[in-house]
Short mmCIF file of C-alpha atoms in Angstrom, two decimals:
data_model
loop_
_atom_site.label_atom_id
_atom_site.label_comp_id
_atom_site.label_asym_id
_atom_site.label_seq_id
_atom_site.Cartn_x
_atom_site.Cartn_y
_atom_site.Cartn_z
CA GLU A 1 5.30 -36.03 1.83
CA PRO A 2 2.20 -36.37 -0.48
CA GLU A 3 0.49 -33.33 -0.58
CA VAL A 4 -2.91 -31.79 -2.34
CA THR A 5 -2.25 -29.44 -4.99
CA GLN A 6 -4.54 -26.98 -6.46
CA THR A 7 -4.44 -24.75 -9.99
CA PRO A 8 -4.65 -21.84 -10.51
CA SER A 9 -3.17 -20.27 -7.41
CA HIS A 10 -5.40 -17.05 -8.41
CA GLN A 11 -8.13 -16.60 -10.78
CA VAL A 12 -9.61 -13.18 -11.95
CA THR A 13 -12.77 -13.45 -13.60
CA GLN A 14 -15.72 -11.05 -14.75
CA MET A 15 -19.20 -11.36 -13.19
CA GLY A 16 -21.39 -14.01 -14.88
CA GLN A 17 -18.53 -16.02 -16.24
CA GLU A 18 -17.78 -19.59 -15.42
CA VAL A 19 -14.75 -20.77 -13.58
CA ILE A 20 -13.46 -24.27 -12.82
CA LEU A 21 -11.16 -24.78 -10.00
CA ARG A 22 -8.85 -27.83 -9.89
CA CYS A 23 -7.52 -30.25 -7.31
CA VAL A 24 -5.28 -33.06 -7.20
CA PRO A 25 -5.92 -34.92 -3.89
CA ILE A 26 -3.72 -37.25 -2.16
CA SER A 27 -3.61 -40.21 -4.63
CA ASN A 28 -4.87 -42.78 -1.94
CA HIS A 29 -7.44 -40.79 -0.46
CA LEU A 30 -11.11 -41.75 -1.02
CA TYR A 31 -12.97 -38.64 0.22
CA PHE A 32 -12.65 -35.13 -1.32
CA TYR A 33 -13.81 -31.62 -0.05
CA TRP A 34 -14.02 -28.04 -1.07
CA TYR A 35 -14.07 -25.35 1.53
CA ARG A 36 -13.71 -21.59 0.85
CA GLN A 37 -12.56 -18.45 3.17
CA ILE A 38 -14.01 -15.25 2.53
CA LEU A 39 -11.38 -12.56 3.29
CA GLY A 40 -11.21 -12.17 7.13
CA GLN A 41 -13.72 -14.69 7.91
CA LYS A 42 -13.72 -18.57 8.73
CA VAL A 43 -13.33 -21.36 6.74
CA GLU A 44 -16.72 -22.89 5.60
CA PHE A 45 -17.75 -25.88 4.21
CA LEU A 46 -19.19 -26.46 0.51
CA VAL A 47 -19.19 -30.02 -0.26
CA SER A 48 -17.99 -33.27 0.28
CA PHE A 49 -17.48 -36.15 -2.46
CA TYR A 50 -17.20 -39.84 -2.16
CA ASN A 51 -17.35 -42.81 -4.47
CA ASN A 52 -18.18 -40.54 -7.42
CA GLU A 53 -21.11 -38.67 -5.85
CA ILE A 54 -21.59 -35.69 -3.53
CA SER A 55 -22.21 -37.14 0.00
CA GLU A 56 -22.67 -33.72 1.62
CA LYS A 57 -23.33 -30.03 0.63
CA SER A 58 -24.10 -26.95 2.63
CA GLU A 59 -26.26 -24.08 2.14
CA ILE A 60 -23.75 -22.23 0.17
CA PHE A 61 -23.43 -24.80 -2.49
CA ASP A 62 -26.37 -23.92 -4.42
CA ASP A 63 -27.30 -24.75 -8.10
CA GLN A 64 -24.45 -22.56 -9.24
CA PHE A 65 -21.88 -24.78 -7.94
CA SER A 66 -21.09 -28.31 -9.32
CA VAL A 67 -18.15 -30.81 -8.69
CA GLU A 68 -16.71 -33.53 -10.62
CA ARG A 69 -13.88 -36.02 -10.76
CA PRO A 70 -13.30 -36.37 -14.55
CA ASP A 71 -10.45 -38.85 -14.17
CA GLY A 72 -8.67 -40.81 -11.60
CA SER A 73 -6.73 -37.94 -10.18
CA ASN A 74 -8.51 -34.61 -10.49
CA PHE A 75 -11.41 -32.97 -8.54
CA THR A 76 -12.73 -29.84 -9.87
CA LEU A 77 -15.23 -27.15 -8.48
CA LYS A 78 -17.04 -25.43 -11.16
CA ILE A 79 -19.07 -21.97 -10.70
CA ARG A 80 -21.52 -21.45 -13.65
CA SER A 81 -21.96 -17.92 -13.39
CA THR A 82 -19.86 -16.28 -10.59
CA LYS A 83 -21.22 -13.38 -8.57
CA LEU A 84 -19.08 -10.99 -6.55
CA GLU A 85 -19.79 -12.71 -3.39
CA ASP A 86 -18.18 -15.72 -4.77
CA SER A 87 -14.77 -13.81 -4.26
CA ALA A 88 -12.88 -16.00 -1.75
CA MET A 89 -10.09 -18.64 -1.18
CA TYR A 90 -11.14 -21.68 -2.20
CA PHE A 91 -9.46 -24.79 -0.24
CA CYS A 92 -9.78 -28.36 -1.63
CA ALA A 93 -8.94 -31.14 0.88
CA SER A 94 -8.83 -35.02 0.93
CA THR A 95 -8.85 -37.77 3.60
CA ILE A 96 -8.09 -41.46 3.37
CA GLY A 97 -11.39 -42.28 5.07
CA LEU A 98 -10.39 -45.63 6.56
CA ALA A 99 -10.22 -46.79 10.02
CA GLY A 100 -13.82 -45.82 11.45
CA GLY A 101 -14.90 -43.93 8.62
CA PRO A 102 -13.74 -40.30 7.10
CA GLY A 103 -14.59 -38.54 10.43
CA TYR A 104 -11.60 -40.38 11.99
CA ASN A 105 -8.93 -39.15 9.80
CA GLU A 106 -7.63 -35.64 9.49
CA GLN A 107 -8.19 -33.64 6.36
CA PHE A 108 -5.15 -32.52 4.33
CA PHE A 109 -5.69 -29.29 2.52
CA GLY A 110 -4.32 -27.57 -0.43
CA PRO A 111 -2.95 -24.14 -0.63
CA GLY A 112 -5.93 -22.50 -2.08
CA THR A 113 -7.05 -20.85 -5.17
CA ARG A 114 -7.75 -17.32 -4.76
CA LEU A 115 -10.83 -16.39 -6.68
CA THR A 116 -11.31 -12.99 -7.54
CA VAL A 117 -14.73 -11.60 -9.19
CA LEU A 118 -14.58 -8.20 -10.71
CA ALA B 1 -26.26 -27.60 15.12
CA GLN B 2 -22.20 -27.60 15.51
CA SER B 3 -20.53 -24.48 16.33
CA VAL B 4 -17.05 -23.61 17.17
CA ALA B 5 -16.07 -20.57 19.27
CA GLN B 6 -12.46 -19.07 19.51
CA PRO B 7 -13.11 -16.09 21.80
CA GLU B 8 -9.80 -14.27 21.11
CA ASP B 9 -9.07 -12.68 17.47
CA GLN B 10 -5.71 -11.96 18.62
CA VAL B 11 -3.05 -13.55 20.74
CA ASN B 12 0.62 -11.91 21.47
CA VAL B 13 3.07 -13.75 23.62
CA ALA B 14 6.60 -13.35 24.20
CA GLU B 15 8.95 -15.85 22.94
CA GLY B 16 9.89 -18.39 25.27
CA ASN B 17 6.67 -18.08 27.13
CA PRO B 18 3.79 -20.43 27.35
CA LEU B 19 1.07 -20.12 24.87
CA THR B 20 -2.63 -20.86 24.83
CA VAL B 21 -5.09 -20.46 22.03
CA LYS B 22 -8.78 -21.11 23.32
CA CYS B 23 -11.27 -23.14 21.48
CA THR B 24 -14.77 -24.11 22.83
CA TYR B 25 -17.40 -26.21 20.80
CA SER B 26 -20.99 -27.06 20.87
CA VAL B 27 -22.01 -30.12 19.30
CA SER B 28 -25.14 -32.72 19.56
CA GLY B 29 -22.95 -36.06 20.59
CA ASN B 30 -19.36 -36.65 20.92
CA PRO B 31 -17.07 -34.50 18.84
CA TYR B 32 -13.92 -35.06 16.94
CA LEU B 33 -11.91 -31.99 17.54
CA PHE B 34 -9.01 -30.44 15.42
CA TRP B 35 -6.75 -27.58 15.41
CA TYR B 36 -5.00 -26.45 12.06
CA VAL B 37 -2.57 -23.73 11.43
CA GLN B 38 -2.65 -21.27 8.31
CA TYR B 39 0.64 -19.59 7.59
CA PRO B 40 0.54 -16.43 5.15
CA ASN B 41 -0.58 -17.65 1.65
CA ARG B 42 -0.43 -21.15 2.52
CA GLY B 43 -3.26 -23.75 2.89
CA LEU B 44 -4.38 -25.23 6.50
CA GLN B 45 -2.03 -27.56 8.28
CA PHE B 46 -2.90 -30.33 10.23
CA LEU B 47 -1.85 -29.86 13.89
CA LEU B 48 -3.36 -32.22 15.95
CA LYS B 49 -6.59 -33.91 16.77
CA TYR B 50 -8.84 -35.40 19.62
CA ILE B 51 -10.98 -38.68 18.92
CA THR B 52 -11.10 -40.85 21.85
CA GLY B 53 -9.06 -41.72 25.01
CA ASP B 54 -6.62 -39.48 26.67
CA ASN B 55 -7.76 -35.94 27.05
CA LEU B 56 -4.20 -34.62 26.42
CA VAL B 57 -3.20 -34.82 22.66
CA LYS B 58 0.31 -34.14 21.06
CA GLY B 59 0.86 -32.81 17.88
CA SER B 60 3.30 -31.20 15.39
CA TYR B 61 5.74 -28.69 16.34
CA GLY B 62 5.58 -29.50 20.23
CA PHE B 63 1.97 -28.37 20.24
CA GLU B 64 -0.73 -30.28 22.40
CA ALA B 65 -4.26 -29.87 23.43
CA GLU B 66 -6.30 -30.56 26.15
CA PHE B 67 -10.06 -32.11 25.53
CA ASN B 68 -12.10 -31.06 28.58
CA LYS B 69 -15.80 -32.26 27.93
CA SER B 70 -17.33 -30.61 31.07
CA GLN B 71 -16.06 -27.14 29.77
CA THR B 72 -16.43 -28.35 26.13
CA SER B 73 -13.34 -26.80 25.16
CA PHE B 74 -10.02 -28.14 23.50
CA HIS B 75 -7.49 -25.32 24.11
CA LEU B 76 -4.01 -25.31 22.05
CA LYS B 77 -0.96 -24.85 24.42
CA LYS B 78 2.62 -24.89 23.91
CA PRO B 79 5.11 -24.55 26.63
CA SER B 80 7.39 -22.39 24.88
CA ALA B 81 6.44 -20.05 21.93
CA LEU B 82 8.62 -19.63 19.14
CA VAL B 83 8.69 -16.49 16.68
CA SER B 84 7.95 -18.97 13.93
CA ASP B 85 4.68 -20.04 15.59
CA SER B 86 3.44 -16.69 14.48
CA ALA B 87 0.44 -17.70 12.40
CA LEU B 88 -3.54 -18.04 12.04
CA TYR B 89 -4.91 -20.97 14.28
CA PHE B 90 -8.14 -22.75 13.57
CA CYS B 91 -10.12 -25.13 15.69
CA ALA B 92 -12.50 -27.21 13.91
CA VAL B 93 -15.20 -30.01 15.03
CA ARG B 94 -16.83 -32.86 13.45
CA VAL B 95 -19.77 -34.63 14.79
CA ARG B 96 -18.64 -38.42 15.35
CA THR B 97 -21.74 -39.97 13.43
CA GLY B 98 -23.24 -38.44 10.43
CA ALA B 99 -21.57 -35.36 8.85
CA ASN B 100 -17.98 -35.73 8.19
CA ASN B 101 -17.22 -32.30 7.20
CA LEU B 102 -15.32 -29.65 9.34
CA PHE B 103 -16.84 -26.73 11.23
CA PHE B 104 -14.13 -24.17 11.77
CA GLY B 105 -14.05 -21.25 14.47
CA THR B 106 -13.24 -17.85 13.19
CA GLY B 107 -9.45 -18.33 14.11
CA THR B 108 -6.93 -16.51 16.34
CA ARG B 109 -4.00 -14.95 15.01
CA LEU B 110 -0.87 -15.67 17.18
CA THR B 111 2.01 -13.43 17.30
CA VAL B 112 5.22 -14.22 19.04
CA ILE B 113 7.10 -11.51 19.77
CA PRO B 114 10.88 -11.88 19.67
#
């Protein structure tokens, strides 16, 4: 069964450093997402991406964040200058987005990258 | 603005007993509703969804959920709980038009006691 994969599983970085989190969505999916889950809290939407551009973003997704689909398979989240409060589990998700639009279809989530900012 | 409430942080149930995990929502418009389950150190796994049609939807692993528009609820149920059902359960909502991202509840930890 196809699945969303994410690397690395755990990233430790120093405050102020740049990090890039990587995701490989399911191959025939068209919509891609990043979510985060701070320890003990709910999953929060960061950004959605379609047709090589951001389609929506939340208030959390400020200028320190960027996303890119550098090739036909990878989808990355970059945090330019990490802060302590960026420590969280980051989930990538994708959906096929057909048959009535992306809202109709369930999103498939990767296993997450745990980011620890020291 | 969309919101999802899961009023119980923790639900304990004996193995073999029926289980219910509660979810209520608030959206402007008709919602799409989802349940996801998260096992330790794993990502979110899709269980079931309500888009339209029959208010009772069936999903993976014997779970089902009932959409109740008047009570704005979408409670997750299973007739007979298994120890392996112990996990964190998230309800999520997406508005039919406009945004396609998911709004999640705070999660309910289900523990099935052998």
